Amino acid sequence: MKDDKIMAKYMKEIIIVTLYAYYPNDPALDLNAYFYTLELCGKLTITEILNKFASGLFSQAFLFWLIGHLNIPHLLPAITTTIVYAIAGYITCDTAERYRQEKLIGKILLFQTMTIPFVNVINNVRNVFAFSLIILAVYLDLVKKKRNIFVICLYAIGLFFHLSSFVIILLRVGCVVVKKYMAAVIIIPFVFPYLIDLSYKYRMLFYFPGNVGNGVQTIIAKMYSYMHDSTSTYALEATTGLTYRLNRYFMMAGAFILCLLIYLLYMQLKDSVDHMNYMVFIALIGVVTLACNVFAVPNYWRFAAALYVTSGFAIIQIKNQSHQLTISIRFLYLIFILLAIPDLFIQWWGARDAADYGQWFANSLLTNPCSILFDILKGILLWNQ
């Protein structure tokens, strides 16, 4: 079983690298913007990148500088996407091994492959990657009780790769506090719009000098803009398009059901559930996902993706306690698992205009880790030429 676990984990990473390293970029507008930025970064120093593009986000600046100078733009989504799936796989495999549930590894990895929005993760590059680094840090911190330099670096790299990862860090702090008040937390999605309006109205109260202050101001302004944007092309498409609406419904349903499962599990078994703080942390990601439903633009999917990165841990915990659970909890669990089917279909259907699936498949056959390594070595040899 241990050999199967190792094989599943590393084969998944290799497959992801092979599929995504040369993802067709022509129709992917977000990815095109990143490729253009990387082309510019190839002519700049890290300091210039920090000032011009990264706004003080040091880890983002370093990765953009490195890939820009290697002149392999497709390596950016390859690295970030592979790490997202690798972190999901690691948490799943490590948890399964701890509870002697290795037989679930293949099923959960399939579930996560179906539910983590792959094309969005590739195109978006930064958000879910930064979230996943923080999620891994929290897992090592709360579950494995590791608080060493590696964990600190994970927190720092995630935080300085994208500002919104600060939200995940807040959830890490909050999960210990809110465990006894889980029922009250569900009101957050309902009061969230008022909190945004209030924060924007009195945003100067949140002003701090330096990058931290700028980051807080940026987050408040963006949330206000996302909530009140109802006229832009993207907002209109997201609110009227059938695929967008279905994707929103199913992702919100998944977040709600998982939050409810964790709450019911806690109410029935209380502190007999192992690592309940991490389960509460997962539930809080789900609550934030539900709160983001107020935005016309579909920013909720970033937190939904983070939720599914952690889902392996929650699934194994639920299965490990299944003999003690009521029929209603088991029924909810079954619905949560079955949501993966429409999730996968909607993602593939919705991404048909953003990805050339035929070319994507051809690239997966013609590309392998050796060819990627060759391109990296060539980039090193031709550095700055």
Short mmCIF file of N, CA, C and O in Angstrom, two decimals, residues 209-293:
data_model
loop_
_atom_site.label_atom_id
_atom_site.label_comp_id
_atom_site.label_asym_id
_atom_site.label_seq_id
_atom_site.Cartn_x
_atom_site.Cartn_y
_atom_site.Cartn_z
N PRO A 209 1.07 52.59 7.12
CA PRO A 209 2.16 52.92 6.20
C PRO A 209 2.82 51.66 5.65
O PRO A 209 2.80 50.61 6.28
N GLY A 210 3.39 51.79 4.46
CA GLY A 210 4.14 50.70 3.87
C GLY A 210 3.28 49.73 3.07
O GLY A 210 2.09 49.98 2.79
N ASN A 211 3.87 48.58 2.73
CA ASN A 211 3.20 47.59 1.88
C ASN A 211 1.98 46.97 2.55
O ASN A 211 1.01 46.63 1.89
N VAL A 212 2.04 46.81 3.88
CA VAL A 212 0.90 46.22 4.59
C VAL A 212 -0.34 47.11 4.45
O VAL A 212 -1.43 46.64 4.12
N GLY A 213 -0.16 48.39 4.67
CA GLY A 213 -1.27 49.33 4.53
C GLY A 213 -1.80 49.37 3.12
O GLY A 213 -3.03 49.37 2.90
N ASN A 214 -0.90 49.38 2.14
CA ASN A 214 -1.32 49.38 0.73
C ASN A 214 -2.08 48.11 0.40
O ASN A 214 -3.08 48.14 -0.34
N GLY A 215 -1.62 46.99 0.96
CA GLY A 215 -2.29 45.72 0.71
C GLY A 215 -3.71 45.70 1.26
O GLY A 215 -4.64 45.26 0.59
N VAL A 216 -3.89 46.19 2.48
CA VAL A 216 -5.21 46.23 3.10
C VAL A 216 -6.15 47.13 2.30
O VAL A 216 -7.31 46.77 2.03
N GLN A 217 -5.65 48.30 1.90
CA GLN A 217 -6.46 49.22 1.10
C GLN A 217 -6.85 48.60 -0.24
O GLN A 217 -7.99 48.76 -0.71
N THR A 218 -5.91 47.89 -0.85
CA THR A 218 -6.18 47.23 -2.13
C THR A 218 -7.26 46.17 -1.99
O THR A 218 -8.17 46.07 -2.83
N ILE A 219 -7.17 45.35 -0.94
CA ILE A 219 -8.15 44.29 -0.73
C ILE A 219 -9.55 44.87 -0.52
O ILE A 219 -10.53 44.39 -1.11
N ILE A 220 -9.65 45.93 0.29
CA ILE A 220 -10.96 46.56 0.54
C ILE A 220 -11.55 47.13 -0.75
O ILE A 220 -12.73 46.93 -1.06
N ALA A 221 -10.70 47.84 -1.51
CA ALA A 221 -11.16 48.44 -2.77
C ALA A 221 -11.60 47.38 -3.77
O ALA A 221 -12.62 47.54 -4.46
N LYS A 222 -10.85 46.28 -3.85
CA LYS A 222 -11.20 45.22 -4.80
C LYS A 222 -12.51 44.55 -4.41
O LYS A 222 -13.36 44.27 -5.27
N MET A 223 -12.70 44.26 -3.13
CA MET A 223 -13.94 43.62 -2.70
C MET A 223 -15.14 44.51 -3.00
O MET A 223 -16.19 44.03 -3.45
N TYR A 224 -14.99 45.80 -2.75
CA TYR A 224 -16.08 46.74 -3.02
C TYR A 224 -16.39 46.77 -4.51
O TYR A 224 -17.56 46.77 -4.92
N SER A 225 -15.34 46.79 -5.32
CA SER A 225 -15.51 46.80 -6.77
C SER A 225 -16.17 45.52 -7.26
O SER A 225 -17.09 45.55 -8.09
N TYR A 226 -15.71 44.36 -6.74
CA TYR A 226 -16.29 43.09 -7.15
C TYR A 226 -17.77 43.01 -6.81
O TYR A 226 -18.58 42.51 -7.59
N MET A 227 -18.15 43.54 -5.66
CA MET A 227 -19.53 43.43 -5.21
C MET A 227 -20.46 44.33 -6.02
O MET A 227 -21.61 43.97 -6.29
N HIS A 228 -19.97 45.50 -6.40
CA HIS A 228 -20.84 46.47 -7.07
C HIS A 228 -20.65 46.51 -8.59
O HIS A 228 -21.27 47.33 -9.26
N ASP A 229 -19.81 45.64 -9.10
CA ASP A 229 -19.61 45.57 -10.55
C ASP A 229 -20.72 44.74 -11.17
O ASP A 229 -20.73 43.52 -11.07
N SER A 230 -21.65 45.41 -11.79
CA SER A 230 -22.76 44.70 -12.44
C SER A 230 -22.90 45.09 -13.91
O SER A 230 -23.79 44.60 -14.60
N THR A 231 -22.00 45.93 -14.39
CA THR A 231 -22.13 46.44 -15.76
C THR A 231 -20.97 46.04 -16.68
O THR A 231 -21.09 46.16 -17.89
N SER A 232 -19.85 45.59 -16.11
CA SER A 232 -18.73 45.21 -16.97
C SER A 232 -19.11 43.97 -17.78
O SER A 232 -20.01 43.20 -17.42
N THR A 233 -18.40 43.75 -18.87
CA THR A 233 -18.68 42.61 -19.74
C THR A 233 -18.54 41.30 -19.00
O THR A 233 -19.38 40.39 -19.12
N TYR A 234 -17.50 41.20 -18.19
CA TYR A 234 -17.25 39.97 -17.43
C TYR A 234 -18.35 39.72 -16.41
O TYR A 234 -18.85 38.60 -16.27
N ALA A 235 -18.78 40.79 -15.72
CA ALA A 235 -19.83 40.64 -14.71
C ALA A 235 -21.15 40.22 -15.36
O ALA A 235 -21.87 39.36 -14.84
N LEU A 236 -21.48 40.83 -16.50
CA LEU A 236 -22.73 40.48 -17.19
C LEU A 236 -22.70 39.05 -17.68
O LEU A 236 -23.69 38.31 -17.57
N GLU A 237 -21.55 38.63 -18.21
CA GLU A 237 -21.41 37.26 -18.69
C GLU A 237 -21.53 36.27 -17.53
O GLU A 237 -22.16 35.21 -17.65
N ALA A 238 -20.92 36.62 -16.38
CA ALA A 238 -20.92 35.73 -15.23
C ALA A 238 -22.30 35.60 -14.60
O ALA A 238 -22.63 34.56 -14.02
N THR A 239 -23.11 36.64 -14.70
CA THR A 239 -24.44 36.60 -14.07
C THR A 239 -25.53 36.09 -15.01
O THR A 239 -26.60 35.69 -14.54
N THR A 240 -25.28 36.11 -16.30
CA THR A 240 -26.31 35.67 -17.26
C THR A 240 -25.95 34.37 -17.98
O THR A 240 -26.84 33.66 -18.44
N GLY A 241 -24.65 34.07 -18.10
CA GLY A 241 -24.24 32.86 -18.81
C GLY A 241 -24.64 31.60 -18.06
O GLY A 241 -24.45 31.49 -16.85
N LEU A 242 -25.19 30.62 -18.76
CA LEU A 242 -25.68 29.40 -18.14
C LEU A 242 -24.55 28.62 -17.47
O LEU A 242 -24.71 28.14 -16.33
N THR A 243 -23.42 28.49 -18.15
CA THR A 243 -22.31 27.72 -17.58
C THR A 243 -21.79 28.38 -16.31
O THR A 243 -21.52 27.69 -15.32
N TYR A 244 -21.65 29.69 -16.34
CA TYR A 244 -21.19 30.42 -15.13
C TYR A 244 -22.15 30.20 -13.97
O TYR A 244 -21.73 29.98 -12.84
N ARG A 245 -23.44 30.28 -14.26
CA ARG A 245 -24.44 30.15 -13.19
C ARG A 245 -24.47 28.73 -12.62
O ARG A 245 -24.54 28.54 -11.41
N LEU A 246 -24.39 27.73 -13.51
CA LEU A 246 -24.37 26.34 -13.04
C LEU A 246 -23.12 26.07 -12.20
O LEU A 246 -23.19 25.40 -11.16
N ASN A 247 -21.99 26.58 -12.66
CA ASN A 247 -20.74 26.39 -11.92
C ASN A 247 -20.84 27.01 -10.53
O ASN A 247 -20.41 26.42 -9.53
N ARG A 248 -21.45 28.19 -10.47
CA ARG A 248 -21.64 28.87 -9.19
C ARG A 248 -22.54 28.03 -8.26
O ARG A 248 -22.23 27.83 -7.09
N TYR A 249 -23.65 27.54 -8.81
CA TYR A 249 -24.60 26.77 -8.00
C TYR A 249 -23.93 25.53 -7.40
O TYR A 249 -24.08 25.24 -6.20
N PHE A 250 -23.21 24.79 -8.24
CA PHE A 250 -22.64 23.53 -7.77
C PHE A 250 -21.47 23.75 -6.82
O PHE A 250 -21.30 22.99 -5.85
N MET A 251 -20.66 24.78 -7.07
CA MET A 251 -19.55 25.06 -6.16
C MET A 251 -20.07 25.57 -4.81
O MET A 251 -19.53 25.21 -3.76
N MET A 252 -21.10 26.39 -4.85
CA MET A 252 -21.70 26.85 -3.61
C MET A 252 -22.34 25.69 -2.86
O MET A 252 -22.26 25.60 -1.62
N ALA A 253 -22.97 24.79 -3.60
CA ALA A 253 -23.58 23.61 -2.97
C ALA A 253 -22.52 22.75 -2.29
O ALA A 253 -22.70 22.29 -1.16
N GLY A 254 -21.39 22.56 -2.98
CA GLY A 254 -20.31 21.78 -2.40
C GLY A 254 -19.76 22.41 -1.14
O GLY A 254 -19.53 21.72 -0.13
N ALA A 255 -19.57 23.72 -1.16
CA ALA A 255 -19.06 24.43 0.01
C ALA A 255 -20.04 24.34 1.17
O ALA A 255 -19.65 24.09 2.32
N PHE A 256 -21.32 24.54 0.88
CA PHE A 256 -22.34 24.50 1.94
C PHE A 256 -22.43 23.11 2.57
O PHE A 256 -22.47 22.97 3.80
N ILE A 257 -22.43 22.07 1.73
CA ILE A 257 -22.57 20.71 2.25
C ILE A 257 -21.36 20.31 3.09
O ILE A 257 -21.50 19.70 4.16
N LEU A 258 -20.15 20.68 2.64
CA LEU A 258 -18.96 20.32 3.41
C LEU A 258 -18.94 21.06 4.75
O LEU A 258 -18.59 20.47 5.78
N CYS A 259 -19.32 22.33 4.74
CA CYS A 259 -19.42 23.09 6.01
C CYS A 259 -20.43 22.42 6.95
O CYS A 259 -20.17 22.26 8.15
N LEU A 260 -21.57 22.03 6.38
CA LEU A 260 -22.61 21.38 7.19
C LEU A 260 -22.12 20.04 7.74
O LEU A 260 -22.38 19.70 8.90
N LEU A 261 -21.41 19.27 6.92
CA LEU A 261 -20.87 17.99 7.36
C LEU A 261 -19.91 18.16 8.53
O LEU A 261 -19.97 17.41 9.51
N ILE A 262 -19.02 19.14 8.42
CA ILE A 262 -18.05 19.37 9.49
C ILE A 262 -18.76 19.82 10.77
O ILE A 262 -18.42 19.38 11.88
N TYR A 263 -19.77 20.67 10.62
CA TYR A 263 -20.53 21.13 11.79
C TYR A 263 -21.26 19.97 12.46
O TYR A 263 -21.20 19.81 13.69
N LEU A 264 -21.94 19.14 11.66
CA LEU A 264 -22.68 18.00 12.22
C LEU A 264 -21.74 16.98 12.85
O LEU A 264 -22.06 16.38 13.88
N LEU A 265 -20.58 16.79 12.21
CA LEU A 265 -19.58 15.88 12.76
C LEU A 265 -19.12 16.36 14.12
O LEU A 265 -18.99 15.57 15.07
N TYR A 266 -18.88 17.66 14.23
CA TYR A 266 -18.44 18.23 15.51
C TYR A 266 -19.55 18.13 16.56
O TYR A 266 -19.31 17.77 17.71
N MET A 267 -20.78 18.42 16.16
CA MET A 267 -21.89 18.38 17.11
C MET A 267 -22.14 16.97 17.64
O MET A 267 -22.51 16.79 18.79
N GLN A 268 -21.92 15.97 16.78
CA GLN A 268 -22.18 14.59 17.20
C GLN A 268 -21.03 14.01 18.02
O GLN A 268 -21.25 13.33 19.02
N LEU A 269 -19.78 14.31 17.61
CA LEU A 269 -18.63 13.65 18.23
C LEU A 269 -17.77 14.58 19.08
O LEU A 269 -16.87 14.11 19.79
N LYS A 270 -18.04 15.89 18.99
CA LYS A 270 -17.29 16.89 19.77
C LYS A 270 -15.78 16.72 19.57
O LYS A 270 -15.33 16.55 18.46
N ASP A 271 -15.03 16.78 20.66
CA ASP A 271 -13.57 16.77 20.58
C ASP A 271 -12.97 15.39 20.35
O ASP A 271 -11.75 15.23 20.36
N SER A 272 -13.83 14.38 20.15
CA SER A 272 -13.28 13.06 19.83
C SER A 272 -12.80 12.99 18.39
O SER A 272 -12.13 12.04 17.99
N VAL A 273 -13.14 14.00 17.58
CA VAL A 273 -12.65 14.09 16.20
C VAL A 273 -11.20 14.58 16.24
O VAL A 273 -10.90 15.62 16.83
N ASP A 274 -10.32 13.83 15.60
CA ASP A 274 -8.91 14.21 15.56
C ASP A 274 -8.72 15.50 14.78
O ASP A 274 -9.36 15.71 13.75
N HIS A 275 -7.83 16.33 15.29
CA HIS A 275 -7.41 17.56 14.59
C HIS A 275 -8.62 18.40 14.17
O HIS A 275 -8.74 18.83 13.02
N MET A 276 -9.51 18.64 15.10
CA MET A 276 -10.73 19.39 14.81
C MET A 276 -10.41 20.82 14.41
O MET A 276 -11.15 21.43 13.63
N ASN A 277 -9.30 21.37 14.89
CA ASN A 277 -8.93 22.73 14.50
C ASN A 277 -8.73 22.84 12.99
O ASN A 277 -9.12 23.84 12.37
N TYR A 278 -8.11 21.81 12.40
CA TYR A 278 -7.91 21.85 10.93
C TYR A 278 -9.24 21.65 10.20
O TYR A 278 -9.45 22.23 9.14
N MET A 279 -10.12 20.85 10.78
CA MET A 279 -11.45 20.69 10.18
C MET A 279 -12.20 22.01 10.20
O MET A 279 -12.89 22.37 9.24
N VAL A 280 -12.08 22.76 11.31
CA VAL A 280 -12.72 24.08 11.39
C VAL A 280 -12.09 25.03 10.38
O VAL A 280 -12.79 25.83 9.74
N PHE A 281 -10.78 24.93 10.21
CA PHE A 281 -10.08 25.74 9.20
C PHE A 281 -10.67 25.47 7.81
O PHE A 281 -10.93 26.41 7.03
N ILE A 282 -10.90 24.20 7.49
CA ILE A 282 -11.51 23.84 6.20
C ILE A 282 -12.91 24.43 6.10
O ILE A 282 -13.29 25.00 5.05
N ALA A 283 -13.68 24.32 7.19
CA ALA A 283 -15.04 24.87 7.19
C ALA A 283 -15.03 26.38 6.96
O ALA A 283 -15.90 26.92 6.25
N LEU A 284 -14.05 27.07 7.53
CA LEU A 284 -13.97 28.53 7.35
C LEU A 284 -13.67 28.89 5.90
O LEU A 284 -14.18 29.91 5.40
N ILE A 285 -12.86 28.08 5.23
CA ILE A 285 -12.64 28.32 3.79
C ILE A 285 -13.96 28.18 3.04
O ILE A 285 -14.28 28.96 2.14
N GLY A 286 -14.76 27.19 3.45
CA GLY A 286 -16.08 27.02 2.85
C GLY A 286 -16.99 28.20 3.11
O GLY A 286 -17.73 28.64 2.22
N VAL A 287 -16.95 28.74 4.32
CA VAL A 287 -17.77 29.92 4.68
C VAL A 287 -17.37 31.12 3.83
O VAL A 287 -18.23 31.87 3.34
N VAL A 288 -16.05 31.32 3.64
CA VAL A 288 -15.59 32.43 2.80
C VAL A 288 -16.04 32.22 1.35
O VAL A 288 -16.43 33.17 0.67
N THR A 289 -16.02 30.97 0.89
CA THR A 289 -16.52 30.66 -0.46
C THR A 289 -17.98 31.09 -0.59
O THR A 289 -18.37 31.75 -1.57
N LEU A 290 -18.78 30.75 0.40
CA LEU A 290 -20.20 31.13 0.39
C LEU A 290 -20.37 32.65 0.46
O LEU A 290 -21.24 33.22 -0.21
N ALA A 291 -19.52 33.31 1.25
CA ALA A 291 -19.59 34.76 1.36
C ALA A 291 -19.30 35.44 0.03
O ALA A 291 -19.87 36.49 -0.28
N CYS A 292 -18.40 34.85 -0.76
CA CYS A 292 -18.02 35.44 -2.05
C CYS A 292 -19.13 35.34 -3.10
O CYS A 292 -18.99 35.88 -4.20
N ASN A 293 -20.22 34.65 -2.76
CA ASN A 293 -21.35 34.58 -3.69
C ASN A 293 -21.94 35.96 -3.95
O ASN A 293 -22.63 36.17 -4.95
#
